[in-house]
One Martini backbone bead per residue (centre of mass of N, CA, C, O) as a GRO file, in nm:
protein
  316
    1MET     BB    1  -3.481   0.245  -3.345
    2VAL     BB    2  -3.533   0.023  -3.139
    3ALA     BB    3  -3.270  -0.130  -3.176
    4VAL     BB    4  -3.085   0.106  -3.103
    5ARG     BB    5  -3.188   0.152  -2.818
    6LEU     BB    6  -3.117  -0.133  -2.704
    7LEU     BB    7  -2.817  -0.135  -2.780
    8ASP     BB    8  -2.741   0.113  -2.616
    9LEU     BB    9  -2.829   0.011  -2.337
   10ASP     BB   10  -2.648  -0.247  -2.350
   11ALA     BB   11  -2.376  -0.103  -2.372
   12VAL     BB   12  -2.388   0.021  -2.093
   13ALA     BB   13  -2.413  -0.247  -1.941
   14MET     BB   14  -2.143  -0.365  -2.045
   15GLN     BB   15  -1.969  -0.154  -1.909
   16ARG     BB   16  -2.060  -0.210  -1.613
   17GLN     BB   17  -1.957  -0.531  -1.657
   18GLY     BB   18  -1.672  -0.523  -1.836
   19ILE     BB   19  -1.694  -0.580  -2.152
   20ILE     BB   20  -1.662  -0.269  -2.185
   21PRO     BB   21  -1.473   0.022  -2.116
   22GLY     BB   22  -1.642   0.215  -2.325
   23TYR     BB   23  -1.911   0.470  -2.382
   24ALA     BB   24  -2.133   0.658  -2.614
   25PRO     BB   25  -2.426   0.765  -2.576
   26MET     BB   26  -2.756   0.807  -2.791
   27ARG     BB   27  -2.999   0.862  -2.640
   28GLY     BB   28  -3.240   1.055  -2.841
   29GLN     BB   29  -3.082   1.023  -3.150
   30GLU     BB   30  -3.227   0.826  -3.352
   31ALA     BB   31  -3.362   1.009  -3.567
   32ALA     BB   32  -3.111   1.158  -3.668
   33GLN     BB   33  -2.956   0.901  -3.761
   34VAL     BB   34  -3.158   0.726  -3.921
   35GLY     BB   35  -3.279   0.947  -4.106
   36SER     BB   36  -3.012   1.031  -4.249
   37ALA     BB   37  -2.906   0.748  -4.346
   38ALA     BB   38  -3.164   0.674  -4.521
   39ALA     BB   39  -3.085   0.898  -4.754
   40LEU     BB   40  -2.873   0.722  -4.861
   41ASP     BB   41  -2.653   0.607  -5.114
   42ARG     BB   42  -2.474   0.316  -5.074
   43SER     BB   43  -2.317   0.315  -5.360
   44VAL     BB   44  -2.190   0.641  -5.331
   45ASP     BB   45  -2.205   0.719  -5.051
   46PHE     BB   46  -2.051   0.879  -4.746
   47ALA     BB   47  -1.978   0.814  -4.403
   48PHE     BB   48  -1.878   1.030  -4.112
   49PRO     BB   49  -1.810   0.950  -3.796
   50THR     BB   50  -1.799   0.931  -3.480
   51TYR     BB   51  -1.856   0.785  -3.144
   52ARG     BB   52  -2.212   0.809  -3.171
   53GLU     BB   53  -2.315   0.630  -3.451
   54LEU     BB   54  -2.506   0.374  -3.421
   55GLY     BB   55  -2.752   0.443  -3.606
   56VAL     BB   56  -2.593   0.464  -3.868
   57ALA     BB   57  -2.471   0.182  -3.873
   58ILE     BB   58  -2.737   0.020  -3.873
   59GLU     BB   59  -2.866   0.152  -4.127
   60LEU     BB   60  -2.599   0.055  -4.305
   61GLY     BB   61  -2.547  -0.261  -4.205
   62ILE     BB   62  -2.387  -0.294  -3.954
   63ASP     BB   63  -2.245  -0.495  -3.745
   64PRO     BB   64  -2.268  -0.456  -3.409
   65VAL     BB   65  -2.015  -0.612  -3.328
   66SER     BB   66  -1.822  -0.460  -3.513
   67TYR     BB   67  -1.876  -0.185  -3.384
   68LEU     BB   68  -1.815  -0.269  -3.070
   69ALA     BB   69  -1.515  -0.350  -3.097
   70SER     BB   70  -1.398  -0.066  -3.039
   71HIS     BB   71  -1.514  -0.051  -2.742
   72GLN     BB   72  -1.387  -0.326  -2.643
   73GLY     BB   73  -1.076  -0.329  -2.780
   74ALA     BB   74  -1.029  -0.530  -3.034
   75TRP     BB   75  -1.066  -0.267  -3.226
   76HIS     BB   76  -0.993   0.059  -3.336
   77GLY     BB   77  -1.203   0.061  -3.624
   78GLY     BB   78  -1.346  -0.176  -3.659
   79LEU     BB   79  -1.493  -0.477  -3.846
   80TRP     BB   80  -1.525  -0.313  -4.106
   81ASN     BB   81  -1.561  -0.223  -4.453
   82PRO     BB   82  -1.554   0.087  -4.582
   83ALA     BB   83  -1.554   0.031  -4.893
   84GLU     BB   84  -1.828  -0.138  -4.875
   85THR     BB   85  -2.017   0.041  -4.662
   86HIS     BB   86  -1.962   0.360  -4.640
   87LEU     BB   87  -1.812   0.356  -4.349
   88ALA     BB   88  -1.626   0.503  -4.149
   89PRO     BB   89  -1.440   0.512  -3.902
   90LEU     BB   90  -1.412   0.589  -3.604
   91ASN     BB   91  -1.406   0.930  -3.445
   92ALA     BB   92  -1.248   1.089  -3.157
   93VAL     BB   93  -1.208   1.350  -3.297
   94VAL     BB   94  -1.295   1.666  -3.264
   95GLY     BB   95  -1.402   1.719  -3.595
   96GLY     BB   96  -1.249   1.508  -3.778
   97PRO     BB   97  -1.466   1.401  -3.999
   98VAL     BB   98  -1.502   1.667  -4.160
   99THR     BB   99  -1.234   1.673  -4.321
  100HIS     BB  100  -1.265   1.395  -4.449
  101ALA     BB  101  -1.524   1.453  -4.610
  102VAL     BB  102  -1.408   1.682  -4.784
  103GLY     BB  103  -1.187   1.514  -4.914
  104TRP     BB  104  -1.374   1.307  -5.042
  105ALA     BB  105  -1.540   1.513  -5.210
  106MET     BB  106  -1.306   1.603  -5.385
  107GLY     BB  107  -1.258   1.326  -5.507
  108ALA     BB  108  -1.539   1.297  -5.634
  109ARG     BB  109  -1.506   1.540  -5.820
  110LEU     BB  110  -1.245   1.443  -5.973
  111ASP     BB  111  -1.400   1.158  -6.055
  112HIS     BB  112  -1.697   1.210  -6.146
  113THR     BB  113  -1.905   1.155  -5.924
  114ASP     BB  114  -2.219   1.111  -5.723
  115GLY     BB  115  -2.103   1.151  -5.455
  116VAL     BB  116  -2.185   1.190  -5.101
  117ALA     BB  117  -2.104   1.352  -4.808
  118ILE     BB  118  -2.141   1.266  -4.459
  119THR     BB  119  -2.112   1.457  -4.154
  120TYR     BB  120  -2.054   1.416  -3.809
  121PHE     BB  121  -2.159   1.639  -3.535
  122GLY     BB  122  -2.147   1.859  -3.277
  123ASP     BB  123  -2.190   2.151  -3.113
  124GLY     BB  124  -1.904   2.148  -2.997
  125ALA     BB  125  -1.747   2.091  -3.268
  126SER     BB  126  -1.836   2.363  -3.412
  127SER     BB  127  -1.586   2.521  -3.255
  128GLN     BB  128  -1.390   2.411  -3.438
  129GLY     BB  129  -1.159   2.494  -3.673
  130ASP     BB  130  -1.196   2.257  -3.875
  131VAL     BB  131  -1.492   2.317  -3.944
  132HIS     BB  132  -1.452   2.594  -4.074
  133GLU     BB  133  -1.252   2.507  -4.292
  134ALA     BB  134  -1.437   2.299  -4.426
  135MET     BB  135  -1.667   2.492  -4.504
  136ASN     BB  136  -1.500   2.682  -4.674
  137PHE     BB  137  -1.396   2.475  -4.877
  138ALA     BB  138  -1.678   2.380  -4.972
  139GLY     BB  139  -1.766   2.662  -5.073
  140VAL     BB  140  -1.547   2.724  -5.284
  141TYR     BB  141  -1.595   2.417  -5.435
  142ARG     BB  142  -1.875   2.297  -5.423
  143LEU     BB  143  -1.922   2.052  -5.240
  144PRO     BB  144  -2.044   1.717  -5.168
  145VAL     BB  145  -2.191   1.811  -4.865
  146VAL     BB  146  -2.304   1.704  -4.534
  147PHE     BB  147  -2.355   1.890  -4.245
  148PHE     BB  148  -2.421   1.700  -3.947
  149CYS     BB  149  -2.576   1.841  -3.669
  150GLN     BB  150  -2.600   1.733  -3.333
  151ASN     BB  151  -2.801   1.913  -3.122
  152ASN     BB  152  -2.788   1.808  -2.772
  153GLY     BB  153  -2.711   2.082  -2.580
  154TRP     BB  154  -2.413   1.939  -2.519
  155ALA     BB  155  -2.066   2.004  -2.436
  156ILE     BB  156  -2.094   1.803  -2.226
  157SER     BB  157  -2.114   2.065  -1.979
  158VAL     BB  158  -2.180   2.268  -2.216
  159PRO     BB  159  -2.389   2.480  -2.331
  160THR     BB  160  -2.466   2.601  -2.630
  161GLU     BB  161  -2.498   2.912  -2.551
  162ALA     BB  162  -2.182   2.911  -2.439
  163GLN     BB  163  -2.042   2.812  -2.754
  164VAL     BB  164  -2.255   2.948  -2.967
  165ALA     BB  165  -2.242   3.170  -3.207
  166GLY     BB  166  -2.509   3.331  -3.398
  167GLY     BB  167  -2.758   3.127  -3.272
  168SER     BB  168  -2.636   2.898  -3.479
  169VAL     BB  169  -2.511   2.658  -3.683
  170ALA     BB  170  -2.677   2.713  -3.944
  171ALA     BB  171  -2.605   3.023  -3.965
  172ARG     BB  172  -2.304   2.982  -4.065
  173ALA     BB  173  -2.338   2.902  -4.365
  174GLU     BB  174  -2.356   3.181  -4.506
  175GLY     BB  175  -2.046   3.258  -4.468
  176TYR     BB  176  -1.980   3.001  -4.692
  177GLY     BB  177  -2.214   2.959  -4.909
  178LEU     BB  178  -2.430   2.798  -4.758
  179VAL     BB  179  -2.677   2.587  -4.651
  180GLY     BB  180  -2.920   2.632  -4.392
  181ASN     BB  181  -3.072   2.379  -4.157
  182ARG     BB  182  -3.326   2.361  -3.920
  183VAL     BB  183  -3.430   2.073  -3.728
  184ASP     BB  184  -3.618   1.815  -3.604
  185GLY     BB  185  -3.435   1.559  -3.447
  186ASN     BB  186  -3.708   1.384  -3.343
  187ASP     BB  187  -3.799   1.378  -3.651
  188VAL     BB  188  -3.753   1.142  -3.883
  189VAL     BB  189  -3.890   1.270  -4.133
  190ALA     BB  190  -3.758   1.549  -4.126
  191VAL     BB  191  -3.470   1.444  -4.149
  192TYR     BB  192  -3.495   1.292  -4.413
  193ARG     BB  193  -3.587   1.529  -4.594
  194ALA     BB  194  -3.344   1.716  -4.541
  195THR     BB  195  -3.125   1.518  -4.637
  196GLU     BB  196  -3.231   1.458  -4.917
  197ALA     BB  197  -3.215   1.750  -5.020
  198ALA     BB  198  -2.908   1.787  -4.973
  199ILE     BB  199  -2.815   1.555  -5.156
  200LEU     BB  200  -2.945   1.646  -5.420
  201ARG     BB  201  -2.801   1.914  -5.431
  202ALA     BB  202  -2.511   1.804  -5.433
  203ARG     BB  203  -2.543   1.611  -5.683
  204SER     BB  204  -2.623   1.874  -5.876
  205GLY     BB  205  -2.404   2.113  -5.780
  206GLY     BB  206  -2.509   2.300  -5.517
  207GLY     BB  207  -2.366   2.195  -5.270
  208ALA     BB  208  -2.359   2.261  -4.943
  209THR     BB  209  -2.493   2.153  -4.616
  210VAL     BB  210  -2.637   2.266  -4.306
  211ILE     BB  211  -2.744   2.051  -4.048
  212GLU     BB  212  -2.960   2.116  -3.762
  213ALA     BB  213  -3.030   1.883  -3.517
  214MET     BB  214  -3.273   1.902  -3.275
  215THR     BB  215  -3.182   1.756  -2.969
  216TYR     BB  216  -3.108   1.489  -2.717
  217ARG     BB  217  -2.910   1.384  -2.446
  218ALA     BB  218  -3.035   1.160  -2.226
  219GLY     BB  219  -2.759   1.099  -2.140
  220PRO     BB  220  -2.445   1.073  -2.121
  221HIS     BB  221  -2.155   1.140  -2.277
  222SER     BB  222  -2.046   0.908  -2.095
  223THR     BB  223  -1.968   0.644  -1.875
  224SER     BB  224  -1.796   0.887  -1.703
  225ASP     BB  225  -2.057   1.053  -1.671
  226ASP     BB  226  -2.249   1.325  -1.485
  227PRO     BB  227  -2.530   1.510  -1.564
  228GLY     BB  228  -2.629   1.598  -1.269
  229ARG     BB  229  -2.401   1.832  -1.242
  230TYR     BB  230  -2.530   2.027  -1.510
  231ARG     BB  231  -2.836   1.925  -1.498
  232THR     BB  232  -3.177   1.897  -1.498
  233LEU     BB  233  -3.458   1.711  -1.452
  234ASP     BB  234  -3.657   1.896  -1.600
  235GLU     BB  235  -3.511   1.895  -1.870
  236GLU     BB  236  -3.523   1.592  -1.922
  237GLN     BB  237  -3.834   1.562  -1.910
  238GLU     BB  238  -3.901   1.753  -2.143
  239TRP     BB  239  -3.758   1.574  -2.361
  240LEU     BB  240  -3.896   1.297  -2.304
  241ALA     BB  241  -4.172   1.397  -2.424
  242ARG     BB  242  -3.987   1.390  -2.715
  243ASP     BB  243  -3.950   1.111  -2.798
  244PRO     BB  244  -3.869   0.962  -3.096
  245LEU     BB  245  -4.026   0.693  -3.058
  246THR     BB  246  -4.298   0.813  -2.978
  247LEU     BB  247  -4.341   0.983  -3.233
  248ALA     BB  248  -4.325   0.748  -3.439
  249GLU     BB  249  -4.555   0.579  -3.327
  250ALA     BB  250  -4.780   0.788  -3.361
  251ARG     BB  251  -4.756   0.806  -3.667
  252LEU     BB  252  -4.811   0.504  -3.729
  253ARG     BB  253  -5.092   0.491  -3.598
  254GLU     BB  254  -5.219   0.696  -3.797
  255LEU     BB  255  -5.154   0.477  -4.041
  256GLY     BB  256  -5.254   0.179  -3.887
  257TYR     BB  257  -5.084   0.073  -3.677
  258VAL     BB  258  -5.052  -0.194  -3.450
  259ASP     BB  259  -4.965  -0.370  -3.175
  260ALA     BB  260  -4.835  -0.614  -3.323
  261TYR     BB  261  -4.610  -0.457  -3.457
  262PHE     BB  262  -4.465  -0.348  -3.199
  263THR     BB  263  -4.416  -0.622  -3.070
  264GLY     BB  264  -4.237  -0.733  -3.299
  265VAL     BB  265  -4.016  -0.518  -3.288
  266GLU     BB  266  -3.931  -0.569  -2.996
  267ALA     BB  267  -3.852  -0.867  -3.029
  268GLN     BB  268  -3.633  -0.829  -3.244
  269ALA     BB  269  -3.456  -0.637  -3.079
  270ARG     BB  270  -3.400  -0.829  -2.839
  271ASP     BB  271  -3.265  -1.052  -3.001
  272LEU     BB  272  -3.036  -0.881  -3.109
  273ALA     BB  273  -2.915  -0.790  -2.837
  274ALA     BB  274  -2.841  -1.075  -2.744
  275GLU     BB  275  -2.649  -1.144  -2.977
  276VAL     BB  276  -2.453  -0.909  -2.933
  277ARG     BB  277  -2.364  -0.966  -2.651
  278ASN     BB  278  -2.238  -1.243  -2.715
  279GLY     BB  279  -2.044  -1.141  -2.937
  280VAL     BB  280  -1.877  -0.942  -2.766
  281ALA     BB  281  -1.792  -1.142  -2.537
  282ALA     BB  282  -1.641  -1.337  -2.766
  283LEU     BB  283  -1.417  -1.161  -2.821
  284ASP     BB  284  -1.104  -1.152  -2.935
  285ALA     BB  285  -0.796  -1.082  -2.943
  286ARG     BB  286  -0.591  -0.925  -3.134
  287PRO     BB  287  -0.324  -0.927  -3.308
  288GLY     BB  288  -0.043  -0.748  -3.230
  289GLU     BB  289   0.072  -0.697  -3.525
  290GLU     BB  290  -0.152  -0.486  -3.617
  291MET     BB  291  -0.007  -0.225  -3.507
  292PHE     BB  292   0.185  -0.240  -3.776
  293ASP     BB  293   0.019  -0.323  -4.044
  294PHE     BB  294  -0.177  -0.028  -4.037
  295VAL     BB  295   0.004   0.235  -4.091
  296PHE     BB  296   0.125   0.145  -4.371
  297GLN     BB  297   0.126   0.032  -4.681
  298ALA     BB  298   0.446   0.071  -4.660
  299PRO     BB  299   0.667  -0.029  -4.460
  300THR     BB  300   0.908   0.069  -4.268
  301ALA     BB  301   1.205   0.000  -4.133
  302SER     BB  302   1.136   0.095  -3.848
  303LEU     BB  303   0.872  -0.065  -3.818
  304LEU     BB  304   0.993  -0.347  -3.863
  305GLU     BB  305   1.180  -0.332  -3.617
  306GLN     BB  306   0.957  -0.300  -3.406
  307LYS     BB  307   0.818  -0.565  -3.470
  308ARG     BB  308   1.055  -0.752  -3.409
  309SER     BB  309   1.095  -0.664  -3.114
  310TRP     BB  310   0.812  -0.739  -3.017
  311GLN     BB  311   0.821  -1.041  -3.089
  312GLU     BB  312   1.059  -1.111  -2.904
  313ALA     BB  313   0.928  -1.009  -2.639
  314SER     BB  314   0.672  -1.193  -2.655
  315ARG     BB  315   0.835  -1.467  -2.640
  316GLY     BB  316   1.054  -1.430  -2.394
   0.00000   0.00000   0.00000
């Protein structure tokens, strides 16, 4: 969680310095992301992220440079292999990864595997029609899916209470025959236990679960956003008092961890952040031909003609 925090802060700094063109910060959501991803069985389960799941990627072992390559613009879907890592490419479509996860879960069911899909989305995305269709489909077929909603309080500039009817996102689960569970998204242990229970339930044929992790987006929606225009400093300070890293450290100190441990964690995280910064800055532009190579498994005649025309134009 400390490494994720520092990498996230450094990604914002890299955007300000022109190293990456844009970034969606996730500061404040470390417990929700790391705790949920830690509950996955990386050999069979599959995670479907949005564009804000840095913590999920790091917990699943993705190289941070490979992850940030998509934000740097060097590669549109990240430089990791989804088939090997079990983390799908970043998805900037609001609610988009939810339908993908349900489709994957149906495939896992048909293949008679033990795999469970977990899909991430925000409270704003929960109002998308695709999310409702996906939950209904998962309910009808009792699919092995965990719908993991990070309710960070704001759908960009719209507060949750202004766009989520029915009291909560978790409450909607009952309408689709799913289990709904609202948890403290800043408590990494609570998140881990809730996700573990949902995964075990799905793996045993019990169907899907909607987890609503109540957390807070401490920074802006994106590096082009100014949260000071729509929320108060008092609100931010109230949530900062429940910072997930502070809560996790307090729990560890109760278990006997001492200053030397935390100093070591901080040092390792800072070394990693420095390595990642250098790695992202050193990324070269990808070959232009790749915009054609990964559209279809078998390229069409029209696509091949476009590629040929582009190559001729590029040679000038």
